[in-house]
Short mmCIF file of C-alpha atoms and ligand atoms in Angstrom, two decimals:
data_model
loop_
_atom_site.label_atom_id
_atom_site.label_comp_id
_atom_site.label_asym_id
_atom_site.label_seq_id
_atom_site.Cartn_x
_atom_site.Cartn_y
_atom_site.Cartn_z
CA MET A 5 109.14 70.20 93.98
CA LEU A 6 107.70 69.88 97.72
CA ILE A 7 106.16 72.99 99.18
CA THR A 8 104.75 72.74 102.74
CA PHE A 9 102.69 75.12 104.88
CA GLU A 10 103.22 75.53 108.27
CA GLY A 11 102.05 77.54 111.42
CA PRO A 12 100.02 77.93 114.49
CA GLU A 13 96.07 77.27 114.50
CA GLY A 14 94.08 79.68 112.60
CA GLY A 15 96.53 80.68 110.22
CA GLY A 16 94.28 80.14 107.40
CA LYS A 17 96.80 76.83 105.82
CA SER A 18 94.15 74.69 104.50
CA THR A 19 92.62 77.59 102.70
CA GLN A 20 95.81 78.67 101.20
CA VAL A 21 96.57 75.58 100.21
CA ALA A 22 93.53 74.97 98.35
CA LEU A 23 93.44 78.28 96.66
CA LEU A 24 97.32 77.97 95.58
CA ALA A 25 96.57 74.02 94.13
CA GLU A 26 93.60 75.59 92.09
CA SER A 27 95.63 78.36 90.77
CA LEU A 28 98.64 76.45 89.48
CA ARG A 29 95.89 73.94 88.28
CA SER A 30 94.94 76.59 85.94
CA GLN A 31 98.27 77.67 84.53
CA GLY A 32 98.52 73.98 83.77
CA LEU A 33 100.48 72.16 86.30
CA ILE A 34 99.82 68.94 88.22
CA VAL A 35 99.47 69.20 91.63
CA ALA A 36 98.84 67.02 94.51
CA GLN A 37 97.37 68.76 97.77
CA LEU A 38 97.71 66.64 100.90
CA ARG A 39 97.54 67.61 104.55
CA GLU A 40 99.11 66.27 108.02
CA PRO A 41 98.24 63.89 109.60
CA GLY A 42 96.24 62.40 106.66
CA GLY A 43 97.10 62.29 102.87
CA THR A 44 96.35 58.42 102.93
CA GLU A 45 93.53 56.00 104.45
CA ILE A 46 95.67 54.81 106.99
CA SER A 47 97.05 58.33 108.22
CA GLU A 48 93.90 59.59 108.14
CA GLN A 49 92.40 57.07 110.83
CA ILE A 50 95.65 57.78 112.80
CA ARG A 51 94.42 61.34 112.54
CA ASP A 52 91.33 60.49 114.35
CA VAL A 53 92.88 58.77 117.25
CA LEU A 54 95.43 61.67 117.58
CA HIS A 55 92.78 64.43 117.50
CA ASP A 56 90.04 62.69 119.64
CA ASN A 57 89.33 64.70 122.53
CA LYS A 58 88.32 61.45 124.43
CA ASN A 59 92.13 60.93 124.21
CA LYS A 60 93.40 63.21 126.95
CA LYS A 61 95.79 60.85 128.57
CA MET A 62 97.93 60.61 125.37
CA ASP A 63 101.10 60.61 126.74
CA ALA A 64 103.54 63.15 124.56
CA ARG A 65 105.90 60.46 122.88
CA THR A 66 102.83 58.63 121.90
CA GLU A 67 101.74 61.60 120.09
CA LEU A 68 104.65 62.13 118.62
CA LEU A 69 104.91 58.62 117.44
CA LEU A 70 101.54 58.66 116.03
CA TYR A 71 102.56 61.94 114.09
CA GLU A 72 105.45 60.24 112.61
CA ALA A 73 103.45 57.27 111.56
CA ALA A 74 100.84 58.90 109.53
CA ARG A 75 103.63 61.10 107.85
CA SER A 76 105.60 57.62 107.13
CA GLN A 77 102.49 56.21 105.30
CA MET A 78 101.99 59.76 103.34
CA VAL A 79 105.52 59.75 102.44
CA SER A 80 105.58 56.13 101.10
CA GLU A 81 102.30 55.74 99.77
CA VAL A 82 101.80 59.49 97.91
CA VAL A 83 104.57 61.84 98.39
CA ILE A 84 107.45 59.81 96.97
CA PRO A 85 105.64 58.40 93.82
CA ARG A 86 104.44 62.04 93.35
CA LEU A 87 107.94 63.48 93.30
CA GLU A 88 109.28 60.50 91.05
CA ASP A 89 106.70 61.88 88.62
CA ASP A 90 107.78 65.19 88.79
CA ILE A 91 104.38 66.39 90.53
CA VAL A 92 104.37 69.61 92.63
CA VAL A 93 103.41 68.46 95.93
CA LEU A 94 101.77 70.68 98.39
CA VAL A 95 101.38 69.51 102.13
CA ASP A 96 99.75 71.06 104.90
CA ARG A 97 101.77 70.17 107.60
CA PHE A 98 104.67 68.19 107.60
CA ARG A 99 107.92 67.53 109.52
CA ASP A 100 108.22 71.04 111.05
CA SER A 101 104.93 70.61 112.82
CA SER A 102 106.49 68.09 114.92
CA VAL A 103 109.36 69.82 115.78
CA ALA A 104 107.05 73.02 116.73
CA TYR A 105 104.33 70.89 118.35
CA GLN A 106 105.95 67.92 120.25
CA GLY A 107 109.27 69.63 120.42
CA GLY A 108 108.41 73.32 121.18
CA GLY A 109 104.94 72.69 122.81
CA ARG A 110 105.62 69.40 124.52
CA GLY A 111 109.04 69.92 125.16
CA ILE A 112 110.28 66.80 123.36
CA SER A 113 114.21 67.33 122.01
CA ASP A 114 114.88 68.68 118.54
CA VAL A 115 117.24 65.70 118.28
CA ASP A 116 114.59 63.44 119.21
CA VAL A 117 111.90 64.65 116.99
CA ASN A 118 114.72 65.13 114.06
CA TRP A 119 115.98 61.74 113.95
CA LEU A 120 112.21 60.61 113.90
CA ASN A 121 111.30 63.04 111.09
CA ASP A 122 114.59 62.04 108.89
CA PHE A 123 113.39 58.34 109.53
CA THR A 124 109.69 58.69 108.63
CA THR A 125 110.59 61.28 105.49
CA ARG A 126 113.55 59.01 104.53
CA GLY A 127 115.62 62.24 104.73
CA LEU A 128 112.94 64.44 102.57
CA VAL A 129 113.16 67.82 103.40
CA PRO A 130 110.79 70.72 101.73
CA ASP A 131 112.17 72.95 98.88
CA LEU A 132 110.33 75.50 100.07
CA THR A 133 108.33 76.34 103.42
CA LEU A 134 105.71 79.28 104.04
CA LEU A 135 105.12 79.97 107.53
CA LEU A 136 101.96 81.68 108.02
CA THR A 137 102.17 83.48 110.91
CA VAL A 138 99.55 84.98 113.30
CA ASP A 139 99.70 85.36 117.04
CA ALA A 140 98.56 82.40 118.69
CA GLU A 141 95.58 84.75 120.47
CA THR A 142 94.22 85.60 117.28
CA GLY A 143 94.86 82.29 115.61
CA LEU A 144 92.66 80.42 118.34
CA LYS A 145 90.08 83.32 118.38
CA ARG A 146 90.02 82.38 114.62
CA ARG A 147 90.09 79.03 114.81
CA LYS A 148 87.00 78.74 117.21
CA SER A 149 84.86 80.94 114.94
CA ASN A 150 85.06 79.37 111.82
CA GLY A 151 82.32 76.35 112.71
CA LYS A 152 84.60 73.05 112.64
CA GLU A 153 84.64 71.61 115.62
CA MET A 154 87.69 71.83 118.18
CA ASN A 155 90.11 68.56 118.40
CA ARG A 156 92.12 67.45 121.11
CA MET A 157 95.21 69.82 119.78
CA ASP A 158 93.44 72.91 119.35
CA ASN A 159 91.91 72.46 122.83
CA GLN A 160 95.61 72.48 124.47
CA SER A 161 96.18 75.92 126.51
CA LEU A 162 96.95 79.14 125.16
CA GLU A 163 100.41 78.53 126.86
CA PHE A 164 100.93 75.53 124.71
CA HIS A 165 99.88 77.33 121.57
CA LYS A 166 102.39 80.15 122.30
CA LYS A 167 105.26 77.80 123.05
CA VAL A 168 104.65 76.23 119.37
CA GLN A 169 104.78 79.74 117.89
CA LYS A 170 108.08 80.46 119.29
CA LYS A 171 109.24 77.26 118.17
CA TYR A 172 108.24 78.22 114.42
CA LEU A 173 109.65 81.34 114.66
CA GLU A 174 113.03 80.25 115.66
CA MET A 175 113.05 77.45 113.11
CA ALA A 176 112.02 80.45 110.37
CA GLN A 177 115.15 82.44 111.69
CA GLU A 178 117.38 79.39 110.19
CA GLY A 179 116.22 81.24 106.34
CA GLY A 180 116.87 78.92 103.57
CA ARG A 181 113.69 77.32 102.75
CA TRP A 182 111.76 79.31 105.62
CA VAL A 183 109.61 82.32 103.87
CA MET A 184 107.58 83.72 106.56
CA ILE A 185 104.00 85.35 105.42
CA ASP A 186 101.90 87.70 107.76
CA ALA A 187 98.44 85.90 107.73
CA ASN A 188 96.50 88.57 109.36
CA GLY A 189 94.65 89.80 106.17
CA THR A 190 91.80 88.46 103.71
CA ALA A 191 92.32 85.13 102.38
CA SER A 192 92.76 86.60 99.08
CA GLU A 193 95.41 88.86 100.17
CA VAL A 194 97.39 86.25 102.03
CA GLN A 195 96.97 84.28 98.65
CA GLU A 196 98.32 86.77 96.61
CA LYS A 197 101.37 87.11 98.56
CA VAL A 198 101.80 82.97 98.98
CA ARG A 199 101.24 82.88 94.84
CA ASP A 200 104.13 85.55 94.53
CA VAL A 201 106.53 83.35 96.75
CA VAL A 202 105.48 80.27 95.05
CA VAL A 203 105.45 81.30 91.52
CA VAL A 204 108.89 83.20 91.22
CA ARG A 205 110.42 79.56 93.13
CA LEU A 206 108.61 77.51 90.33
CA ILE A 207 109.91 80.08 87.88
CA GLU A 208 113.60 79.70 89.13
CA SER A 209 113.17 75.85 89.29
CA GLY A 210 112.00 76.00 85.79
CA ILE A 211 109.01 74.21 86.27
CA LEU A 212 106.74 77.41 85.45
CA GLU A 213 107.28 79.48 82.49
CA GLY A 214 108.53 83.16 83.25
CA ASN A 215 106.08 84.70 81.16
CA ILE A 216 103.04 82.88 82.72
CA SER A 217 101.28 85.46 84.88
CA LYS A 218 101.35 84.84 88.75
CA GLY A 219 97.44 85.20 89.61
CA LYS A 220 94.38 84.64 87.84
CA GLU A 221 93.44 88.51 87.70
CA ARG A 222 96.78 89.98 86.74
P1 TMP B 3 94.68 71.08 111.28
O1 TMP B 3 94.73 69.98 110.33
O2 TMP B 3 93.84 71.69 112.01
O3 TMP B 3 95.82 71.83 111.30
O4 TMP B 3 95.11 69.76 112.75
C1 TMP B 3 96.20 69.36 112.81
C2 TMP B 3 96.70 69.41 114.41
O5 TMP B 3 97.69 68.74 114.66
C3 TMP B 3 97.55 70.85 114.67
O6 TMP B 3 96.87 71.09 116.03
C4 TMP B 3 98.80 70.68 114.89
C5 TMP B 3 99.01 69.24 115.08
N1 TMP B 3 100.19 68.55 114.76
C6 TMP B 3 101.09 68.29 115.47
O7 TMP B 3 101.01 68.25 116.95
N2 TMP B 3 101.94 67.60 115.07
C7 TMP B 3 102.42 67.12 113.63
O8 TMP B 3 103.51 66.54 113.50
C8 TMP B 3 101.32 67.49 112.93
C9 TMP B 3 101.42 67.38 111.22
C10 TMP B 3 100.32 68.58 113.19
#
């Protein structure tokens, strides 16, 4: 099963992915935890280029192609082999980030982004996508205060981040694999909601047994 985490800056995705991975592992599942752009040595090198604040001149299509290149490498080197081994794969951002940021934010058409997404993922679509919602202003404030250096994408304008947020909300309206989670609470409050959704889906898919508890504290 492929589970992706999406959302604007400051929604706490990486914390949530890490907490979920730990919780599922404690229940005996083998879990792969990845992030985009990244997840392989080559993709991490591409990440450095994308996020370097020096690269202010980067053209929107160059940006899209680099995110897609990093994705292609991660899918072929890690995601497909893990899924073939029946390992649960959790990814912090995946193809929908390109639709939200390079589509919604930069204005590249959905047709172009989706075509490239299909090409680099080999048509792979997540089984479940959790959208951690937080409004753009609050998210950016949280991002600025979390002590990590602001990268080239974090440093885009508030208007850009609002367009990204809007595109995410549009995509989530499609329903299906999308589940929206309010990310305004504390990390453990948000994690409880995340775990509830994921555990139900894993039980429905027969990956977890129905009598296994939803969380450590229950
Ligand atoms: P993060 O690891 O802090 O979420 O940083 C990733 C940044 O890259 C974030 O600003 C979103 C952006 N991004 C895109 O613009 N397009 C993409 O396809 C992906 C995966 C990320």
